[in-house]
Short mmCIF file of C-alpha atoms and ligand atoms in Angstrom, two decimals:
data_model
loop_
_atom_site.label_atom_id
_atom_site.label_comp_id
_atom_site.label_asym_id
_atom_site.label_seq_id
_atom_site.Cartn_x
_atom_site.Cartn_y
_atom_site.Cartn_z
CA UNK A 1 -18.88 -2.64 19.89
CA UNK A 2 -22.05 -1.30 21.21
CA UNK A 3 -22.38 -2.61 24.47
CA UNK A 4 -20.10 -0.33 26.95
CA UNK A 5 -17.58 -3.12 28.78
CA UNK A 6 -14.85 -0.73 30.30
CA UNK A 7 -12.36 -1.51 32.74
CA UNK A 8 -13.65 -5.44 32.55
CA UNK A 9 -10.88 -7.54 32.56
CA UNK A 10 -7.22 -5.94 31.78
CA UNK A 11 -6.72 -2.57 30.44
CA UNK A 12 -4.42 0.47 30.10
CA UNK A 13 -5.11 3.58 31.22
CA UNK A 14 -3.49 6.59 29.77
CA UNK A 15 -2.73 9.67 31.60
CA UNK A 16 -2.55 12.47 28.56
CA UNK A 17 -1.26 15.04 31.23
CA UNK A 18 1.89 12.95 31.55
CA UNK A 19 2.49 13.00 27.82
CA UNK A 20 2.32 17.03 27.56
CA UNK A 21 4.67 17.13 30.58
CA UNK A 22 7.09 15.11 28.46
CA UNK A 23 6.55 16.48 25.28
CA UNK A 24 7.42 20.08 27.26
CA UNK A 25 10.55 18.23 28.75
CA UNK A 26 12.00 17.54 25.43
CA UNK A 27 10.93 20.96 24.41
CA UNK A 28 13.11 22.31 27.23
CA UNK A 29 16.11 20.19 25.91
CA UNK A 30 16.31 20.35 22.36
CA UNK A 31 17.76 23.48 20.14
CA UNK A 32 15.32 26.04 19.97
CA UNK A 33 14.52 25.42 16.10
CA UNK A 34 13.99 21.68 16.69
CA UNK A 35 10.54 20.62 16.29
CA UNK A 36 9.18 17.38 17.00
CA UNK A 37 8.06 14.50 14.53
CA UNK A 38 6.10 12.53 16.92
CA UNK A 39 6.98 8.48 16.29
CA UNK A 40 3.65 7.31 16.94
CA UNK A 41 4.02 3.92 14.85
CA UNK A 42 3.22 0.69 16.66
CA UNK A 43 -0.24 1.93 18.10
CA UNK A 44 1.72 4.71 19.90
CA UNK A 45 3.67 2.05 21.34
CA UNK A 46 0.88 0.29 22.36
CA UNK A 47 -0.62 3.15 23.86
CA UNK A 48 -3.19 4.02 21.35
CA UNK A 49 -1.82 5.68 18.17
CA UNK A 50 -5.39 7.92 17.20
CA UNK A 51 -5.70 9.43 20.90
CA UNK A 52 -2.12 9.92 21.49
CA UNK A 53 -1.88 11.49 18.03
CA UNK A 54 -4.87 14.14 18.82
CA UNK A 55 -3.54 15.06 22.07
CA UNK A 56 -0.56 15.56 20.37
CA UNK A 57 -2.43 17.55 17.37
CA UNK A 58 -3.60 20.05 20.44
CA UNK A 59 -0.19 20.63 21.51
CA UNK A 60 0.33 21.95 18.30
CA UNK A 61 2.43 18.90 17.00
CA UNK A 62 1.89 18.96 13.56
CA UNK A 63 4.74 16.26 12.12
CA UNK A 64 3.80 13.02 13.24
CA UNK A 65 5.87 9.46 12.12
CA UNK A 66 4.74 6.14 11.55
CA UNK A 67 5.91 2.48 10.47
CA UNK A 68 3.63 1.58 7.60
CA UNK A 69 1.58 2.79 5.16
CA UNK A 70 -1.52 1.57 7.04
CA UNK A 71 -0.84 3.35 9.86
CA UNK A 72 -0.43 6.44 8.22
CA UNK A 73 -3.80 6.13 6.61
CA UNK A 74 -5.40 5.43 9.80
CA UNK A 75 -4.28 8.08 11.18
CA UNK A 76 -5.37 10.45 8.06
CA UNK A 77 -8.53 9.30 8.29
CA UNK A 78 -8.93 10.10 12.18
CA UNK A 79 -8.53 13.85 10.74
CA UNK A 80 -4.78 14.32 12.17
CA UNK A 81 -3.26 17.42 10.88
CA UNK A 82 0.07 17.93 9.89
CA UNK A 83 3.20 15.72 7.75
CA UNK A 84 2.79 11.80 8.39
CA UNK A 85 6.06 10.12 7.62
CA UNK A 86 6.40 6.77 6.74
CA UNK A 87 9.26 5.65 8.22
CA UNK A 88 9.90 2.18 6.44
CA UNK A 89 9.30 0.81 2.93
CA UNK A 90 6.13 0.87 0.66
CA UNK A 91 5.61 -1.09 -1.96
CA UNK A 92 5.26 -0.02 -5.54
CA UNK A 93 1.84 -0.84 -6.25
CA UNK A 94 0.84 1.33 -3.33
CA UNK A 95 2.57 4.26 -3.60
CA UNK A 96 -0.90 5.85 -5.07
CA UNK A 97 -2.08 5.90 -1.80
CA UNK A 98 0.99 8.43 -0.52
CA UNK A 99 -0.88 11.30 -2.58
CA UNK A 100 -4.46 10.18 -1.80
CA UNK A 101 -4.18 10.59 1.64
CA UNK A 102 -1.48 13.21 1.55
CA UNK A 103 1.18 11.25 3.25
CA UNK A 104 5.21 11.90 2.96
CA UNK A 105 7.14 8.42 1.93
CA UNK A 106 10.85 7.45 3.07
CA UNK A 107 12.90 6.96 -0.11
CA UNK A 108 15.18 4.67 1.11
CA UNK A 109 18.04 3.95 -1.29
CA UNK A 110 18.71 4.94 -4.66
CA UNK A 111 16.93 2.20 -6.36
CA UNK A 112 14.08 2.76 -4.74
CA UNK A 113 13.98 6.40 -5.93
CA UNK A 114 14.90 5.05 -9.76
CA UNK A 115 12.39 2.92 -10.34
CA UNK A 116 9.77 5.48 -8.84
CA UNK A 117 11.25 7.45 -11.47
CA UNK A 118 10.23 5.38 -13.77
CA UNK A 119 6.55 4.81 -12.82
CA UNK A 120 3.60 6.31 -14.07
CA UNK A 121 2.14 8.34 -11.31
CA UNK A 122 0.02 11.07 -11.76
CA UNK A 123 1.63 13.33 -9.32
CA UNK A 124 4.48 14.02 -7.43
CA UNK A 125 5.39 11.86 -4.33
CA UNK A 126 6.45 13.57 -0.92
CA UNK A 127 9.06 12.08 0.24
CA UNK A 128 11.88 12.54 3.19
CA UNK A 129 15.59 11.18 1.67
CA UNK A 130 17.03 8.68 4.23
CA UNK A 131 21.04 8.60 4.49
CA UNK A 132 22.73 5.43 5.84
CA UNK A 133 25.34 6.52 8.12
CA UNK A 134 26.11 3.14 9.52
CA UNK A 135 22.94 2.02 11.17
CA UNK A 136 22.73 -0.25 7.86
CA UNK A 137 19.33 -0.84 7.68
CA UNK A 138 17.57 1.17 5.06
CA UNK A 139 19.06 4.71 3.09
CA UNK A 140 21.63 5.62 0.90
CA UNK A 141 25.14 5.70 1.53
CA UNK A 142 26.44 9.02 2.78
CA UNK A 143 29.43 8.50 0.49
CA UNK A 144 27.10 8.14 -2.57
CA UNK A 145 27.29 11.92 -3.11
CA UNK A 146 26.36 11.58 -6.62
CA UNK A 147 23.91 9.22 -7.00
CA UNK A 148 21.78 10.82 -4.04
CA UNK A 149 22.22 13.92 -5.67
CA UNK A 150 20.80 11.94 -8.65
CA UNK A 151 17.95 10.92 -6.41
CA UNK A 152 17.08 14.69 -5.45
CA UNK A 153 16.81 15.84 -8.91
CA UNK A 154 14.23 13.05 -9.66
CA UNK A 155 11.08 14.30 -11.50
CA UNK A 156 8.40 12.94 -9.75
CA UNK A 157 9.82 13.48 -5.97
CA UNK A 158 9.04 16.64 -3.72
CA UNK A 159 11.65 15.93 -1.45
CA UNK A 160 10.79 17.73 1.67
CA UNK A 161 13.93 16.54 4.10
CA UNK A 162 16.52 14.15 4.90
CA UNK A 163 17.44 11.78 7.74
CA UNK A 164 19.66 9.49 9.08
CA UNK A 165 19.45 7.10 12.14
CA UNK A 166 22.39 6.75 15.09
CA UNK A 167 22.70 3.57 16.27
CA UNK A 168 24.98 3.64 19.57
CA UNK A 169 23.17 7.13 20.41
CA UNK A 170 21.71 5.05 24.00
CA UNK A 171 25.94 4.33 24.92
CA UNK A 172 28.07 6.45 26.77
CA UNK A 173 30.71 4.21 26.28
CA UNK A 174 34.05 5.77 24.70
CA UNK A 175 33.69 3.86 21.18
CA UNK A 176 30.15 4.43 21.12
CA UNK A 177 30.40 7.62 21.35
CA UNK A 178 33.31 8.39 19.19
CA UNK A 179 30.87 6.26 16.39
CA UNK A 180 27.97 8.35 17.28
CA UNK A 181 29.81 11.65 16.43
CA UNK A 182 30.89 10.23 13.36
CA UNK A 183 27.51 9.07 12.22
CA UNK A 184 26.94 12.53 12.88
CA UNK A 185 29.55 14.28 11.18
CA UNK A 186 28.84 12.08 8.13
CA UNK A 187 25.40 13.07 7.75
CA UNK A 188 26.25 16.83 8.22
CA UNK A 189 29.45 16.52 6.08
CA UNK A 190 26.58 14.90 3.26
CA UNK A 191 24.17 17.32 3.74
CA UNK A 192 26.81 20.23 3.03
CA UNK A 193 28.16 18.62 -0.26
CA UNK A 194 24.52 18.22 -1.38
CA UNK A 195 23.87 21.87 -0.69
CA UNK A 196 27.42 22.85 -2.34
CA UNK A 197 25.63 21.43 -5.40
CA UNK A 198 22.97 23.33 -4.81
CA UNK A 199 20.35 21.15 -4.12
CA UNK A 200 17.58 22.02 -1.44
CA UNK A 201 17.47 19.12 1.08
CA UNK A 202 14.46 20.45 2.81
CA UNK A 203 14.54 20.03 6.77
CA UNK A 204 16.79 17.54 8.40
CA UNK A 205 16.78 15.24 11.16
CA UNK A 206 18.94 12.54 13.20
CA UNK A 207 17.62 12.30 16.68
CA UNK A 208 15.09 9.61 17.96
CA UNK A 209 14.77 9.40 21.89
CA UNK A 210 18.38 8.92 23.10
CA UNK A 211 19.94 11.33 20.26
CA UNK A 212 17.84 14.06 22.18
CA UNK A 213 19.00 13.02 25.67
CA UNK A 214 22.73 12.27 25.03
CA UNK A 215 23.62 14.89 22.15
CA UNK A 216 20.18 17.68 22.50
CA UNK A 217 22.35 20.41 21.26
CA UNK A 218 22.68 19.20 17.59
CA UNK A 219 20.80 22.15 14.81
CA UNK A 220 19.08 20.26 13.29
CA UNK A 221 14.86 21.21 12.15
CA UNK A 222 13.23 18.29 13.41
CA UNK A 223 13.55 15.72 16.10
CA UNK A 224 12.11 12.23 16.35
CA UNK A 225 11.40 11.23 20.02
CA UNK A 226 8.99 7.84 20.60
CA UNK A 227 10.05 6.04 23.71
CA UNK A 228 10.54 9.26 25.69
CA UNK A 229 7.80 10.75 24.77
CA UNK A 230 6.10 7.93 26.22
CA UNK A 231 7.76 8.55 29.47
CA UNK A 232 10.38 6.03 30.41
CA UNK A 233 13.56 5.38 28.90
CA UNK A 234 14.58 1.91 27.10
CA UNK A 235 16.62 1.02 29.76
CA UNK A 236 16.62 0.66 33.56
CA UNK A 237 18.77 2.69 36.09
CA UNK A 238 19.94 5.43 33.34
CA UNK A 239 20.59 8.53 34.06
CA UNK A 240 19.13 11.15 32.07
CA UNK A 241 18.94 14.80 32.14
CA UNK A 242 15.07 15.46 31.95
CA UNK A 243 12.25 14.25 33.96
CA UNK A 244 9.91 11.88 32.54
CA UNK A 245 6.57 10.55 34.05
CA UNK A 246 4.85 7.42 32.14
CA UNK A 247 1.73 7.80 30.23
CA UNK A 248 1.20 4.54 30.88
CA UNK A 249 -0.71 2.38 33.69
CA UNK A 250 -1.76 -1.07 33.01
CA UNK A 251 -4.35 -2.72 35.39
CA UNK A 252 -6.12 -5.97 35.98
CA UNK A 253 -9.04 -7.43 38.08
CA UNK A 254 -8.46 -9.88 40.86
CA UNK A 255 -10.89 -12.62 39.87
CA UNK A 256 -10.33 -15.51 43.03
CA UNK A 257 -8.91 -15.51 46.20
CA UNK A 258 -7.66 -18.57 47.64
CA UNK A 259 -5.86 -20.50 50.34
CA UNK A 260 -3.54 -22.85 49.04
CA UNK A 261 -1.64 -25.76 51.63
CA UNK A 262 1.73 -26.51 51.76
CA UNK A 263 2.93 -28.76 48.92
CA UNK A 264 0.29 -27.90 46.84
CA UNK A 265 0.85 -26.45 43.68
CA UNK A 266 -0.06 -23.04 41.54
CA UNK A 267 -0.55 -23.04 37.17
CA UNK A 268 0.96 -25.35 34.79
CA UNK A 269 3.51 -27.35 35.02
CA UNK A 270 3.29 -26.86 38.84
CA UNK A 271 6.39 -25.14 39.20
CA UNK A 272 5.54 -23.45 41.99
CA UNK A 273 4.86 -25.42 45.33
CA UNK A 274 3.63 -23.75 48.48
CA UNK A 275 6.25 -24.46 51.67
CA UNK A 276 3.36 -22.74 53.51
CA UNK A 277 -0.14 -22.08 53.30
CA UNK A 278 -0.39 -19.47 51.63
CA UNK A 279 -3.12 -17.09 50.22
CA UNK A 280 -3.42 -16.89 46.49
CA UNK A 281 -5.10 -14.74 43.87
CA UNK A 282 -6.17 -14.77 40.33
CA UNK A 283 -5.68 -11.77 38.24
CA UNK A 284 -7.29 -11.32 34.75
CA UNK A 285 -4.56 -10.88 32.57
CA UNK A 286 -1.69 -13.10 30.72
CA UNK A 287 0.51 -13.33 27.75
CA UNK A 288 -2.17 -12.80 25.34
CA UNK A 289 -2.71 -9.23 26.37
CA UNK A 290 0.88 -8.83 25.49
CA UNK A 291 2.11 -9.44 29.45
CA UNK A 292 5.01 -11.78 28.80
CA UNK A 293 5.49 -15.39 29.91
CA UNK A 294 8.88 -15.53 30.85
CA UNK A 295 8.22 -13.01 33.47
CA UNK A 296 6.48 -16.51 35.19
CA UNK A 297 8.86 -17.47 38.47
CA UNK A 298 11.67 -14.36 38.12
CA UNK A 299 9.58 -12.90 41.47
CA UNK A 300 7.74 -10.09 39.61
CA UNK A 301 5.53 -8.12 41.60
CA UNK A 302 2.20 -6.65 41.38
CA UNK A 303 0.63 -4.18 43.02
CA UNK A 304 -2.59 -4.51 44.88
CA UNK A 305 -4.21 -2.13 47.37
CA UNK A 306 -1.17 -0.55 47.84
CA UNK A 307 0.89 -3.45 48.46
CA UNK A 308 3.30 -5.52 46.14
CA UNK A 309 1.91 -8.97 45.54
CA UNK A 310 4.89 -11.86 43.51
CA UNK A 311 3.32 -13.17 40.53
CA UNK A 312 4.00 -17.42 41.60
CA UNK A 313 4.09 -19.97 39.06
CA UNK A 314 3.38 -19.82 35.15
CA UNK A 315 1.53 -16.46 33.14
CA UNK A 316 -1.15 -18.33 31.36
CA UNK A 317 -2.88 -16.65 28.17
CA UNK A 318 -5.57 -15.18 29.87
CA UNK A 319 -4.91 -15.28 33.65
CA UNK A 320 -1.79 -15.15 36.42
CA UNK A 321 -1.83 -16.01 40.21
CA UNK A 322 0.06 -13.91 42.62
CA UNK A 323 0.52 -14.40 46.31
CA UNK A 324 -1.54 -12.35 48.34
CA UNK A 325 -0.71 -14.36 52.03
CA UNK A 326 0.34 -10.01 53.16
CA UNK A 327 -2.14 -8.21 51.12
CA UNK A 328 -4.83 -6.98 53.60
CA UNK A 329 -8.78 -7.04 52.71
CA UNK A 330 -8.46 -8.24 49.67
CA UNK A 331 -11.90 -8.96 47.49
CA UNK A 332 -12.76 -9.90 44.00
CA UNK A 333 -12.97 -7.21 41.69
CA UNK A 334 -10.40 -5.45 43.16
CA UNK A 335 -7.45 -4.08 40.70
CA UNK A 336 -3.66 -5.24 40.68
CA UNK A 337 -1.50 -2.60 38.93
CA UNK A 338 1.29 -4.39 36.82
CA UNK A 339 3.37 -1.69 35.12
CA UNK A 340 2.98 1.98 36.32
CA UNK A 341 4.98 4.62 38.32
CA UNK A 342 5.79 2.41 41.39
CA UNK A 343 9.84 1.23 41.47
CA UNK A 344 8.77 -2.48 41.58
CA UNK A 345 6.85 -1.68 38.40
CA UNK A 346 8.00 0.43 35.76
CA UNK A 347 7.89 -0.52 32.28
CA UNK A 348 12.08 -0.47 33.13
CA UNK A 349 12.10 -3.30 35.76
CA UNK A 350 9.55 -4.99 33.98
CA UNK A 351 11.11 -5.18 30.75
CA UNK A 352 14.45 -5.86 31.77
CA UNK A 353 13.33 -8.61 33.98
CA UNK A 354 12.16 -9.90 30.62
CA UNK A 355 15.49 -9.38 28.78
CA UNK A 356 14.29 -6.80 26.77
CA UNK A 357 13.98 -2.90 26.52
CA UNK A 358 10.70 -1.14 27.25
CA UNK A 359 10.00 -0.34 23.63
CA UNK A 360 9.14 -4.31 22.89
CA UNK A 361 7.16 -4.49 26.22
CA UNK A 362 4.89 -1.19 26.03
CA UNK A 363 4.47 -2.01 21.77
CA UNK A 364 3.51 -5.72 22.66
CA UNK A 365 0.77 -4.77 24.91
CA UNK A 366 -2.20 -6.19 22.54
CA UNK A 367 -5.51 -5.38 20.91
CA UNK A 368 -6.75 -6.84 23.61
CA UNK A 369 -5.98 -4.16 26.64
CA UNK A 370 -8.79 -1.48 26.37
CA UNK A 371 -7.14 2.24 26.30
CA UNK A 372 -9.02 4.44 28.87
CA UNK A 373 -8.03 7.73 29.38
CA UNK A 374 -7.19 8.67 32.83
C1 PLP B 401 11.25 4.11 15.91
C2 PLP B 401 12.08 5.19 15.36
C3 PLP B 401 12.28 6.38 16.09
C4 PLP B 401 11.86 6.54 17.53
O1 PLP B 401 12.74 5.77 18.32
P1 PLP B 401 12.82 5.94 19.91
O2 PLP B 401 14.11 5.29 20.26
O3 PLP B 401 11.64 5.20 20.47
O4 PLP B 401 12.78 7.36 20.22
C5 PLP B 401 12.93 7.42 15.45
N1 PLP B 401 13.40 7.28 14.19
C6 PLP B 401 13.26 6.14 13.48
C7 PLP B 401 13.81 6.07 12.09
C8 PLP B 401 12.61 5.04 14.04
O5 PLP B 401 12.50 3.91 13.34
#
């Protein structure tokens, strides 16, 4: 767009300091020879996949990991250095763009890897194995020993590494754990008969974000943090063992002030009826910007000039009204903070007081938020 609109309506502002500090936390944490693949899929969950990813690029990241094959292009395109992985599945017809842009495809199960066998590509495809270890989503069976030994012996595949995926990693629980290990164990236990047979499985990897925090000591070359990195967990009130400050702020405009009576009645549906009067005020932002609905009536807060305003009755597309009856000098145009640093609201509280982990809230923030950098 040519005309300059910034900080207009609702946007996110991104604090690239933050992400470095984070990025040196894990550092801190992980075995010395683990080096990060940087899961930026999802727009970086939601926090801008092509500025994250060059910040990231400075900090001498060079293994980055995405979702789809688009995203991987994108960020080819943008110049990013380094390995992209596609995490998930691509179809057939476009493998040809895995060598045109010089990305590194997931194989991930053995007839996936036979009927690339069997196409007619003109070169080689980079690829990372995956190994199902009980996460039962995509990869090979562990126990397959000699079909995936089939797989590495395939032709037309550079197989770089191999991966798996824990499942339980976030539980401390007893079970959880105990499964964890095993997933674990598996993969390594794979990995050694492969190599027995003497088959190079290039570098390997297990551990997204809670693989690092609850089991950092593991040897393995690579590690795949994307929440974390970020800088909150999934969850709230965990206990971790690093420090982690979000990269994340997302801000709105106050747009009307008003003074409501008693009995009368705020949004749709008028669930919310004033017992007092009460000062109200618009804010510029709703579930179409990815700020979700059924955070309408739970007594969410906002902040605005330093203090917490409750979001009252229904989150409409565009807009939500918050009660501003102790909020001093308040104006239009001013800016209400909805998820940043502050206890009342960090991406944690806000997401569980939405029923789901922070991963769905940050990666739902839409097209529509701006990204400014801080
Ligand atoms: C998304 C993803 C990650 C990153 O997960 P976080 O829990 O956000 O760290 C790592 N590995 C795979 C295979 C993924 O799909």
């Amino acid at each position: 767009m040519e005309e300059d609109i910034k900080k207009d309506r609702a946007w996110i502002e991104i604090n690239l300091d933050n992400l470095e500090y984070n990025i040196n936390q894990i550092r801190s944490i992980v075995n010395k020879k683990s080096e990060i693949i940087a899961v930026v899929k999802a727009d970086a969950y939601g926090h801008g996949m092509l500025e994250i990813s060059k910040k990231l690029n400075d900090m001498k990241i060079e293994n980055f990991a995405v979702a789809t094959l688009s995203e991987a292009i994108k960020l080819r395109k943008a110049n990013i250095h380094g390995e992209i992985i596609i995490l998930g599945y691509t179809n057939f017809d476009d493998l040809k763009y895995i060598n045109k842009y010089d990305l590194t495809q997931t194989i991930v199960d053995y007839d996936y890897a036979k009927k690339i066998a069997n196409m007619d590509l003109k070169e080689k495809i980079k690829c990372h194995i995956k190994i199902n270890t009980g996460m039962n989503r995509i990869g090979e069976s562990y126990e397959n020993i000699n079909k995936l030994a089939e797989v590495y012996k395939i032709e037309k595949l550079d197989v770089k590494g191999t991966f798996s995926h824990l499942c339980v990693s976030d539980s401390l629980d007893k079970d959880d754990k105990e499964f964890t290990k095993q997933q674990i164990n598996n993969f390594m236990t794979c990995i050694n008969k492969l190599k027995a047979l003497g088959i190079n499985v290039g570098k390997i990897h297990i551990q997204a974000s809670y693989g690092i925090l609850n089991y950092p000591e593991l040897e393995c070359d690579f590690v795949r943090p994307g929440i974390i990195m970020y800088g909150v967990t999934s969850e709230l009130g965990e206990n971790i063992n690093i420090e982690l400050k979000p990269v994340l702020t997302l801000k709105a405009r106050i747009t009307a002030i008003k003074q409501i009576k008693p009995n009368e009645t705020v949004s749709y549906g008028r669930t919310f009826i004033a017992n007092k009067p009460t000062k109200i005020a618009t804010v510029s932002i709703g579930y179409a910007d990815g700020y979700p609905r059924n955070l309408s009536n739970k007594g969410v807060k906002v902040l605005v000039n330093k203090g917490y305003a409750e979001i009252i009755g229904r989150i409409c597309m565009d807009q939500l009204v918050i009660d501003v009856s102790n909020i001093e000098n308040i104006k239009q145009g001013d800016i209400a903070i909805l998820i940043g640093e502050e206890k009342e609201i960090t991406a944690q509280k806000i997401a569980n007081t939405s029923g789901t982990i922070t991963n769905e809230l940050l990666c739902r923030l839409g097209s529509r938020l701006e990204k400014i950098e801080q």
